[in-house]
JSON list of C-alpha atoms in Angstrom, two decimals:
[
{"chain": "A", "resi": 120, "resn": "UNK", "atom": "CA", "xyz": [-26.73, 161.42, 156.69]},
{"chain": "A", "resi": 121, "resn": "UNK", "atom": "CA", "xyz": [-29.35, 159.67, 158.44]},
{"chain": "A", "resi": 122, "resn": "UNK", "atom": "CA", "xyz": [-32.45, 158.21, 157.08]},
{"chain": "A", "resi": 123, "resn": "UNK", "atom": "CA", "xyz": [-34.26, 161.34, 155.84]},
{"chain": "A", "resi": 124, "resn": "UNK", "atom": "CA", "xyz": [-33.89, 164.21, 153.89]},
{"chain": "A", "resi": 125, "resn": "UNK", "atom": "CA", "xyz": [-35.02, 167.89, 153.35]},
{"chain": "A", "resi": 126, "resn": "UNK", "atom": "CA", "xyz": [-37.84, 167.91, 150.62]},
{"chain": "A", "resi": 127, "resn": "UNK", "atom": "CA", "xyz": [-40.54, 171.02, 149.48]},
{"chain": "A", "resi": 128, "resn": "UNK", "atom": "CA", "xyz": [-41.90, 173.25, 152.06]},
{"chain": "A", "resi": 129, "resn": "UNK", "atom": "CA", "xyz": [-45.62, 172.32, 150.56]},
{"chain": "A", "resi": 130, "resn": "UNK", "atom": "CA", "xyz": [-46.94, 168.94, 150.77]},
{"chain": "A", "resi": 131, "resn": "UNK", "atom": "CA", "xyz": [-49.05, 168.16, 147.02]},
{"chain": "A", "resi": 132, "resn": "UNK", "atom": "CA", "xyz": [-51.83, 166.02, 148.36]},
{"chain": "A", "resi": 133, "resn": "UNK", "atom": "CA", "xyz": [-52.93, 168.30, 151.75]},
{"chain": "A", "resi": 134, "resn": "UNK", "atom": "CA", "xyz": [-51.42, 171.53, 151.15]},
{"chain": "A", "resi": 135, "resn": "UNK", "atom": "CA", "xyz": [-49.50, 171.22, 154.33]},
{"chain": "A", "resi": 136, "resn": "UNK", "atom": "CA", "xyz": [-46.97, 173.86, 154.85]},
{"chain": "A", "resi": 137, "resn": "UNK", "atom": "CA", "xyz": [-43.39, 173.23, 156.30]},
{"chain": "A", "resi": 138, "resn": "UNK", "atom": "CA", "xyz": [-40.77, 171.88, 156.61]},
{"chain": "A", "resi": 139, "resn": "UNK", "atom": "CA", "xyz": [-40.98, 168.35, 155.39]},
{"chain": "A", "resi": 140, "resn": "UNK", "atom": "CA", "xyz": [-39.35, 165.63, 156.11]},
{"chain": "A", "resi": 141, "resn": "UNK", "atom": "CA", "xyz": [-38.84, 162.47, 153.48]},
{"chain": "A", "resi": 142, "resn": "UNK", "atom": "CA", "xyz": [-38.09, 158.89, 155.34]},
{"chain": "A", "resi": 143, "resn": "UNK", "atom": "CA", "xyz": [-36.98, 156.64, 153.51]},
{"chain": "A", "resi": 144, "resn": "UNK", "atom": "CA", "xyz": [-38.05, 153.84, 155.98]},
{"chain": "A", "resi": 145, "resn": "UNK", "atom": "CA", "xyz": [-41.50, 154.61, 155.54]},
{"chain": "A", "resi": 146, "resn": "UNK", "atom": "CA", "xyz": [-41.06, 155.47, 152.01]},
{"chain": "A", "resi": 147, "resn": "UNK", "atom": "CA", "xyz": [-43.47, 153.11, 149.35]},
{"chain": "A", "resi": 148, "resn": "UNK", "atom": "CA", "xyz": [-41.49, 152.27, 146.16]},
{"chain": "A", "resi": 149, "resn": "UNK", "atom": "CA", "xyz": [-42.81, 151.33, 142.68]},
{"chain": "A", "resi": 150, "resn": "UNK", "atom": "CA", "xyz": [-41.51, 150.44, 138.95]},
{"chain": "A", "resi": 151, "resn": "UNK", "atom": "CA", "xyz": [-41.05, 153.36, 137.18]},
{"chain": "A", "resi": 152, "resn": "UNK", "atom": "CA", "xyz": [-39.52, 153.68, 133.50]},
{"chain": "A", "resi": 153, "resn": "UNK", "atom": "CA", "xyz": [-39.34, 156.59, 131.10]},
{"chain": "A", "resi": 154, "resn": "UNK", "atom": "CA", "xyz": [-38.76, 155.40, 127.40]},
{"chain": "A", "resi": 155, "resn": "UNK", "atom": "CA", "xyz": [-38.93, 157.63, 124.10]},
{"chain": "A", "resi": 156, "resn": "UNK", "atom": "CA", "xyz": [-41.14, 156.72, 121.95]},
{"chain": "A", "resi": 157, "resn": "UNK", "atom": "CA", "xyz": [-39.76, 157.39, 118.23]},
{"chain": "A", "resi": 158, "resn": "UNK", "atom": "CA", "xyz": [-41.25, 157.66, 114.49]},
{"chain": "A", "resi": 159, "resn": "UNK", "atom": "CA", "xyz": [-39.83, 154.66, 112.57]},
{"chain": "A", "resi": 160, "resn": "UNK", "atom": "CA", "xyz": [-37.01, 155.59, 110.60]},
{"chain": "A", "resi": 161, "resn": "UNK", "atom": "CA", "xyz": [-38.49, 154.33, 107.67]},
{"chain": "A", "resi": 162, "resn": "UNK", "atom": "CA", "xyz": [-41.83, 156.17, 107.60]},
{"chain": "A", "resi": 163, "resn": "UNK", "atom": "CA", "xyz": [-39.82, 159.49, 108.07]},
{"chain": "A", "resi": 164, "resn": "UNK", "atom": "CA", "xyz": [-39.08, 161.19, 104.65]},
{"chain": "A", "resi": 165, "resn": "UNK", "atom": "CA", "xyz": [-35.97, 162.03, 103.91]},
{"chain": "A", "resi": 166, "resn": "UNK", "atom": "CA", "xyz": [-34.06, 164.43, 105.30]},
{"chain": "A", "resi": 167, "resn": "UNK", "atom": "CA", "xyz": [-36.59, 165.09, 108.39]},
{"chain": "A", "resi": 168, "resn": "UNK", "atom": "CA", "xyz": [-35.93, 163.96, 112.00]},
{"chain": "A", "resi": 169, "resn": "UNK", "atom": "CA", "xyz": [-38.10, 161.70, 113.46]},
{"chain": "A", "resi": 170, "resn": "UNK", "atom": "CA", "xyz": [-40.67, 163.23, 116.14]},
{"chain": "A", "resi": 171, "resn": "UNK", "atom": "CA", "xyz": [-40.07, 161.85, 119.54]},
{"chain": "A", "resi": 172, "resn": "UNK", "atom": "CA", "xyz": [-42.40, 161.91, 122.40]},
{"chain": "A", "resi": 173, "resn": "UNK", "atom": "CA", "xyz": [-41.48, 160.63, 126.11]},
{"chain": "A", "resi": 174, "resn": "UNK", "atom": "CA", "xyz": [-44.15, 157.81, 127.89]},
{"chain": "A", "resi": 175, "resn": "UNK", "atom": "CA", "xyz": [-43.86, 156.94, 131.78]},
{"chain": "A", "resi": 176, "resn": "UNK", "atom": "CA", "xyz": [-43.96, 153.51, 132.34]},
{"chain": "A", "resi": 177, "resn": "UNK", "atom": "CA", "xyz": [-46.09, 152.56, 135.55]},
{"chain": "A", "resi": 178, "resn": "UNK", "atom": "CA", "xyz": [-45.39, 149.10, 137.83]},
{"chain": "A", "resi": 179, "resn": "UNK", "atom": "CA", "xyz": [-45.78, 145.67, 135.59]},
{"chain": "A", "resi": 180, "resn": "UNK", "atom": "CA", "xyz": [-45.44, 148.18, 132.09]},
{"chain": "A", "resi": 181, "resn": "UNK", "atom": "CA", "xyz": [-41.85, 148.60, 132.82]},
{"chain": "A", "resi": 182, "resn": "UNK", "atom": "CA", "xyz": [-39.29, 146.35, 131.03]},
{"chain": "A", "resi": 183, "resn": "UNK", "atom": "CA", "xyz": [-41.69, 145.40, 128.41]},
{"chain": "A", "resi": 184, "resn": "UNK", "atom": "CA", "xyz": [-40.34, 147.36, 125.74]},
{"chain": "A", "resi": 185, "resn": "UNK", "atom": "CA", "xyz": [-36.57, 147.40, 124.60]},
{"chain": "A", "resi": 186, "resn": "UNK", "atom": "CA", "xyz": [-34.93, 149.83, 122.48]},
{"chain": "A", "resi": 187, "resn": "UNK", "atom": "CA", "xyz": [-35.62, 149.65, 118.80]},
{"chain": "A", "resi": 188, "resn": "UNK", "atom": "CA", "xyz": [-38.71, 147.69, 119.26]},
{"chain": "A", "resi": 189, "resn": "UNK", "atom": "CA", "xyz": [-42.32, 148.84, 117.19]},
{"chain": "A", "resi": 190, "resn": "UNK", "atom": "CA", "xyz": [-44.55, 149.15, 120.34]},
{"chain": "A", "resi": 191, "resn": "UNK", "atom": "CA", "xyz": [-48.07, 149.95, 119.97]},
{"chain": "A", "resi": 192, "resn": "UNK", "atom": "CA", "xyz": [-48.85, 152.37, 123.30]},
{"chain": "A", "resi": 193, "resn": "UNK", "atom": "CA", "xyz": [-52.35, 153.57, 124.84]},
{"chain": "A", "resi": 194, "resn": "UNK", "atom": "CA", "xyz": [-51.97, 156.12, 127.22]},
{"chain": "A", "resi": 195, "resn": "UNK", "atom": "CA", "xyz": [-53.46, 158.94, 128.83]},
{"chain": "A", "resi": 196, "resn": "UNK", "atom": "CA", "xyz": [-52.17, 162.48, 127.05]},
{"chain": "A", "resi": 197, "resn": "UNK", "atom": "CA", "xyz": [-50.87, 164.90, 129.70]},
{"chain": "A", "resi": 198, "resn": "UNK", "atom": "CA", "xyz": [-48.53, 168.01, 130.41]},
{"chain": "A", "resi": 199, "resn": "UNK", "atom": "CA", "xyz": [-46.90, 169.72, 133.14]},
{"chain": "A", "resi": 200, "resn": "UNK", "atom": "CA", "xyz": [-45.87, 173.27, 133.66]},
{"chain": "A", "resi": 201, "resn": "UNK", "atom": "CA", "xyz": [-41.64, 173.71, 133.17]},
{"chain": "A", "resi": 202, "resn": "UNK", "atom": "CA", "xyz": [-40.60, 176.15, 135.79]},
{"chain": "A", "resi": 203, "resn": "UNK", "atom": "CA", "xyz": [-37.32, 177.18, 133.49]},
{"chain": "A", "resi": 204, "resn": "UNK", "atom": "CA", "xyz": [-39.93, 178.88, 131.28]},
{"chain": "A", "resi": 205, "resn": "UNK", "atom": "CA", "xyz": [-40.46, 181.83, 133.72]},
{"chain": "A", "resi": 206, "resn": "UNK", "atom": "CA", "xyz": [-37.27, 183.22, 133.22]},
{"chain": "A", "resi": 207, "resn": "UNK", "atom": "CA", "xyz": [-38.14, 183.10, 129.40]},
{"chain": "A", "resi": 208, "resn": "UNK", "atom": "CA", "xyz": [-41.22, 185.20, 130.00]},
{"chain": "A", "resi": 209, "resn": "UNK", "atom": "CA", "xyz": [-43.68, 182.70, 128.39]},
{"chain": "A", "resi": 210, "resn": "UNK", "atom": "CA", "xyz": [-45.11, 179.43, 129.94]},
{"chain": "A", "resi": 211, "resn": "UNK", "atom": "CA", "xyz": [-43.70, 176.46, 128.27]},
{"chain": "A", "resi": 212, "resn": "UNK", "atom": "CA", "xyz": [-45.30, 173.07, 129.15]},
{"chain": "A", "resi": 213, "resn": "UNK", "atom": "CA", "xyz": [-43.40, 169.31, 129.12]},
{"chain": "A", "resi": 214, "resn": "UNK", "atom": "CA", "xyz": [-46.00, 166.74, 127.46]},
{"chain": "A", "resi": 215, "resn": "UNK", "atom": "CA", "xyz": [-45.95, 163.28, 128.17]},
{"chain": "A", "resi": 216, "resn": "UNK", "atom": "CA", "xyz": [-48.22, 160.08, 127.75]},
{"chain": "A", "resi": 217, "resn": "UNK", "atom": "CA", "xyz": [-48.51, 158.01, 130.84]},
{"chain": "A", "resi": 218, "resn": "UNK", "atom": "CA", "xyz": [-49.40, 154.40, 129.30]},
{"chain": "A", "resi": 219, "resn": "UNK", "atom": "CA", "xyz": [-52.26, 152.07, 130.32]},
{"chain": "A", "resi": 220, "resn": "UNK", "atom": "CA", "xyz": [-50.87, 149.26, 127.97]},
{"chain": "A", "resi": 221, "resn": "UNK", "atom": "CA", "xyz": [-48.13, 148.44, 125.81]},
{"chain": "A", "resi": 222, "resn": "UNK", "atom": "CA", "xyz": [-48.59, 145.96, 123.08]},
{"chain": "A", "resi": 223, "resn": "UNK", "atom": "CA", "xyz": [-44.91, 145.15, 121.08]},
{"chain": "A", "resi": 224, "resn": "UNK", "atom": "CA", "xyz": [-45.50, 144.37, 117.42]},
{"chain": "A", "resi": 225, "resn": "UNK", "atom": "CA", "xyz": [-43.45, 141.72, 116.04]},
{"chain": "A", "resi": 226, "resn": "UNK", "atom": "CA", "xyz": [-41.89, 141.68, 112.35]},
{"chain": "A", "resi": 227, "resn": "UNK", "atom": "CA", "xyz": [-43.90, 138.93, 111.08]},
{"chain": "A", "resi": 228, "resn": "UNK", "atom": "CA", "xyz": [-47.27, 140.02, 112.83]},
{"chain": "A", "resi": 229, "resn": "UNK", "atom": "CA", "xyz": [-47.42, 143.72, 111.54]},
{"chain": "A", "resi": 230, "resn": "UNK", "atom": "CA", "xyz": [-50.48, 144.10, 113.60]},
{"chain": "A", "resi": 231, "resn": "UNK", "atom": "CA", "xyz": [-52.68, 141.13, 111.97]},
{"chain": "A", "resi": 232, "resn": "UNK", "atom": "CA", "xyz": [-55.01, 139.44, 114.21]},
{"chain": "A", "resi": 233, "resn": "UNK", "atom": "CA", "xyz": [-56.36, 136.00, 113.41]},
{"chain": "A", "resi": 234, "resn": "UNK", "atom": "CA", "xyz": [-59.42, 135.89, 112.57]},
{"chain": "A", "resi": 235, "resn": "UNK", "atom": "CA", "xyz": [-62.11, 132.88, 112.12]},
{"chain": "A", "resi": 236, "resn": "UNK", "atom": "CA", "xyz": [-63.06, 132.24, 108.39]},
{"chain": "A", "resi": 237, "resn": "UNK", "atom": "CA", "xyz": [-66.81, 133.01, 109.60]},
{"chain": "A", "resi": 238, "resn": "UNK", "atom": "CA", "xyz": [-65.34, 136.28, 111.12]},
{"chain": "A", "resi": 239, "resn": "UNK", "atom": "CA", "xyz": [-64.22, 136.92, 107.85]},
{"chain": "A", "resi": 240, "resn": "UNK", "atom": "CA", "xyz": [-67.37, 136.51, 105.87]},
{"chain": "A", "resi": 241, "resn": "UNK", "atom": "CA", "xyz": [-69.24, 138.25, 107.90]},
{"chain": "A", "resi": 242, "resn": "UNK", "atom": "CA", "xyz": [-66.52, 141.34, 107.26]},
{"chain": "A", "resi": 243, "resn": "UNK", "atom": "CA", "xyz": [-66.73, 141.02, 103.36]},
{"chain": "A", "resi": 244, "resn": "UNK", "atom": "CA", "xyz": [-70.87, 140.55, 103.77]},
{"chain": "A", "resi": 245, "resn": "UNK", "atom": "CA", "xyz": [-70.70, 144.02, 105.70]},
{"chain": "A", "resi": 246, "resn": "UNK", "atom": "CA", "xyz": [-68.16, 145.61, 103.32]},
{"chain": "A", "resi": 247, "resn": "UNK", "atom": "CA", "xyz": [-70.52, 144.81, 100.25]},
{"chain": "A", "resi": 248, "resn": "UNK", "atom": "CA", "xyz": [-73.47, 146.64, 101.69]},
{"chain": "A", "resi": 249, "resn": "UNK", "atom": "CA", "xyz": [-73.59, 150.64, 100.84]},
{"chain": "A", "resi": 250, "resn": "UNK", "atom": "CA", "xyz": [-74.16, 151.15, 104.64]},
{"chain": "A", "resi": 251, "resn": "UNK", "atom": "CA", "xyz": [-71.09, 149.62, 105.77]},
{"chain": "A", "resi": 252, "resn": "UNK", "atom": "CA", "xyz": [-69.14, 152.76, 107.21]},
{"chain": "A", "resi": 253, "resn": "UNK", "atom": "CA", "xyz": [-72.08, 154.06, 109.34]},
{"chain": "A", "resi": 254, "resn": "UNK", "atom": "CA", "xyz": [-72.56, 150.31, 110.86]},
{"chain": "A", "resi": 255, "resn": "UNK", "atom": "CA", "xyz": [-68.85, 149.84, 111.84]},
{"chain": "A", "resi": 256, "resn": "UNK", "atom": "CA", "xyz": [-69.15, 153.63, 112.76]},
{"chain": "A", "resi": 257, "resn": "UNK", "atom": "CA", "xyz": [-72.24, 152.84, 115.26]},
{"chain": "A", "resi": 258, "resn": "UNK", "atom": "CA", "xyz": [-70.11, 149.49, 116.92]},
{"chain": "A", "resi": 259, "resn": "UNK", "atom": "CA", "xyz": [-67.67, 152.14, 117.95]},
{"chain": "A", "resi": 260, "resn": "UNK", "atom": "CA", "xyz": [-68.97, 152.16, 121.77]},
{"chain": "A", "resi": 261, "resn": "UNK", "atom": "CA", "xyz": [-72.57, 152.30, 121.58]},
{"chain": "A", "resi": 262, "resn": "UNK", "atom": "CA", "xyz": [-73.43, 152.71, 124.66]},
{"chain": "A", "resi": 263, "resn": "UNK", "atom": "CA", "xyz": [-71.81, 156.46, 123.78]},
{"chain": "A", "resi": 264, "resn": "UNK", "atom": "CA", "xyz": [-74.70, 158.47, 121.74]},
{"chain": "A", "resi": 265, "resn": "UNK", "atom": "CA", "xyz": [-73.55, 160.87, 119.41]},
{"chain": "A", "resi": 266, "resn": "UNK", "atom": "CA", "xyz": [-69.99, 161.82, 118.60]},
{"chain": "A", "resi": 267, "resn": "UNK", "atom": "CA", "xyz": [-70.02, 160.21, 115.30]},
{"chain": "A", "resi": 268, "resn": "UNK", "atom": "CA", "xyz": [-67.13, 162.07, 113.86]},
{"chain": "A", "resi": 269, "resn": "UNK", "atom": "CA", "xyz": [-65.28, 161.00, 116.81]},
{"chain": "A", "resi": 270, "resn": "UNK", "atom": "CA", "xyz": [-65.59, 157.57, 116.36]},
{"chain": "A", "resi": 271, "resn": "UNK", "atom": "CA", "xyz": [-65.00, 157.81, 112.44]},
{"chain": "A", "resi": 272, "resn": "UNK", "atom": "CA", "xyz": [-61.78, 159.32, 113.25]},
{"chain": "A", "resi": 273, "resn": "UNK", "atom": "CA", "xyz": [-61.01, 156.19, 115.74]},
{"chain": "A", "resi": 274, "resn": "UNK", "atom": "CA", "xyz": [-62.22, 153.89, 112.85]},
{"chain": "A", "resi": 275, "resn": "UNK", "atom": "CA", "xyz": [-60.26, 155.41, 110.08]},
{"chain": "A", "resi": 276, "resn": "UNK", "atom": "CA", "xyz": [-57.23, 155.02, 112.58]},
{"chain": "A", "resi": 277, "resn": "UNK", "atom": "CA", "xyz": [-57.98, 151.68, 113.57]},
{"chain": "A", "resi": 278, "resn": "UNK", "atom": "CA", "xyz": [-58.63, 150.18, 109.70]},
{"chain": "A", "resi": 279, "resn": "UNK", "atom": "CA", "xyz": [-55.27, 152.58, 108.66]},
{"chain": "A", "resi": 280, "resn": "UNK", "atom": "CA", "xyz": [-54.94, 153.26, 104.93]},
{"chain": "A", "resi": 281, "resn": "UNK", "atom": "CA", "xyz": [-52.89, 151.89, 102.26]},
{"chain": "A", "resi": 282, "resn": "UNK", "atom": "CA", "xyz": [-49.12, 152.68, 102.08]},
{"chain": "A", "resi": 283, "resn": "UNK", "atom": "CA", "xyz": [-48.29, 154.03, 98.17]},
{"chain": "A", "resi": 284, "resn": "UNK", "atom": "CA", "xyz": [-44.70, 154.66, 96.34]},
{"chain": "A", "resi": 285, "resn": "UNK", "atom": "CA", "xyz": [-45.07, 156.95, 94.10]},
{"chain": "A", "resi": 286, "resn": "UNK", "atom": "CA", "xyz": [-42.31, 155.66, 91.23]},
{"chain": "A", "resi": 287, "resn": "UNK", "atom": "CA", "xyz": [-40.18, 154.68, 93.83]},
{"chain": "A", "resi": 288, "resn": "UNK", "atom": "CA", "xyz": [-39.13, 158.22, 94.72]},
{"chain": "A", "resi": 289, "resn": "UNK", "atom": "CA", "xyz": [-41.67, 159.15, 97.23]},
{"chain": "A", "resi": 290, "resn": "UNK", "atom": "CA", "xyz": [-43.00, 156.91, 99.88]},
{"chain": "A", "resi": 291, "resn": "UNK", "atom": "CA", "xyz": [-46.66, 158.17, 101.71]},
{"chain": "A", "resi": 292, "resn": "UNK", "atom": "CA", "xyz": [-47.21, 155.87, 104.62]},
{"chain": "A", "resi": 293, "resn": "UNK", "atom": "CA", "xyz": [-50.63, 154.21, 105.31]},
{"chain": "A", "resi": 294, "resn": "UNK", "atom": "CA", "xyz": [-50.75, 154.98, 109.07]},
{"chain": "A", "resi": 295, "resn": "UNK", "atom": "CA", "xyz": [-53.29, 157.50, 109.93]},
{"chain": "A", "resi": 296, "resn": "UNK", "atom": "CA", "xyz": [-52.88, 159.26, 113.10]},
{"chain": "A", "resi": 297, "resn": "UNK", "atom": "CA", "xyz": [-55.77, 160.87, 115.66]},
{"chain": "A", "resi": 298, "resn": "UNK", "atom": "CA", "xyz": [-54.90, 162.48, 118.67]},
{"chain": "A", "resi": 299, "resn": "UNK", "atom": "CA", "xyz": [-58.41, 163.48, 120.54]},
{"chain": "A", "resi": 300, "resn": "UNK", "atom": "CA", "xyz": [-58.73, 165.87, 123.69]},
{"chain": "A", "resi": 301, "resn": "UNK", "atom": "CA", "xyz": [-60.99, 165.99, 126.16]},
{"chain": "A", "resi": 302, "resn": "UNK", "atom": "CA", "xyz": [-62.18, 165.55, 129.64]},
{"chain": "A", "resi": 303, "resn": "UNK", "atom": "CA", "xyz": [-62.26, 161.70, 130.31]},
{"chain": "A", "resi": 304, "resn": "UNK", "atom": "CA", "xyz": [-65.52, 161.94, 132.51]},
{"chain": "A", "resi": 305, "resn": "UNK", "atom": "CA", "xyz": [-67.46, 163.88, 129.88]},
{"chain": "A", "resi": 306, "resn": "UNK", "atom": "CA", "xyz": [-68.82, 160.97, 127.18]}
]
């Protein structure tokens, strides 16, 4: 064939309807990768299947993760309409995360930053106090009034918990999940 092909009848960005026309010489190209992003086998309990969710990979993102890596992913939550579902008489939407960064977690690092022994007495001087929670609470983005329980959920996520095994039978992870919705523009 020659250089172009026979695309959708509606354009997405002007609404422009016909027949359009996709050339390939004019055509702008960019990195694109779609991984899986997988529960760790071991925080799984036995005999469940690990939840699996898919995350687009956007221009200098891609390559950065390989398979079987821990990866640590920020992203922006979205779904799309499956056009399949019609036939089944219900709507059934796709969800995705498209990621803003992608931070790989080694086996020695388990997350730890390094921090300053002044950084750390200034931690244990705030955990003494009885006020502690509501002062890491209000350094959550202060320039953001209100939403406290908001940003208690983001610090319990961030701080995690403690992983316990209960007589070696029963394993509950420390890893606290949050998964907030919302309207980006609305703070």
């Amino acid at each position: 064939t020659n250089n172009s092909t026979q695309n959708n009848n509606v354009c997405p960005l002007c609404e422009f309807v016909g027949p359009l026309i996709l050339s390939q010489e004019h055509t702008v190209y960019r990195n694109y990768q779609r991984i899986t992003l997988q529960e760790a086998p071991g925080s799984v309990a036995p005999g469940h299947i690990p939840r699996a969710k898919e995350v687009i990979l956007l221009n200098d993102l891609v390559d950065i993760a390989r398979p079987g890596e821990q990866i640590d992913v920020t992203g922006i939550f979205g779904h799309s309409y499956q056009l399949a579902s019609a036939q089944a008489g219900y709507p059934v939407y796709s969800t995705t995360i498209e990621a803003n960064h992608i931070e790989t977690m080694n086996a020695t690092d388990d997350g730890e930053t390094m921090m300053t022994q002044t950084e750390k007495n200034e931690l244990f001087q705030i955990a003494r106090r009885d006020d502690a929670m509501e002062i890491l609470i209000n350094s959550i983005a202060p320039s953001i009034h209100g939403h406290r329980f908001i940003k208690q959920a983001l610090l319990i996520a961030m701080m995690g918990g403690c992983a316990k095994d209960v007589e070696g039978k029963h394993r509950i992870r420390g890893d606290v999940n949050v998964m907030l919705l919302g309207d980006p523009g609305c703070a």
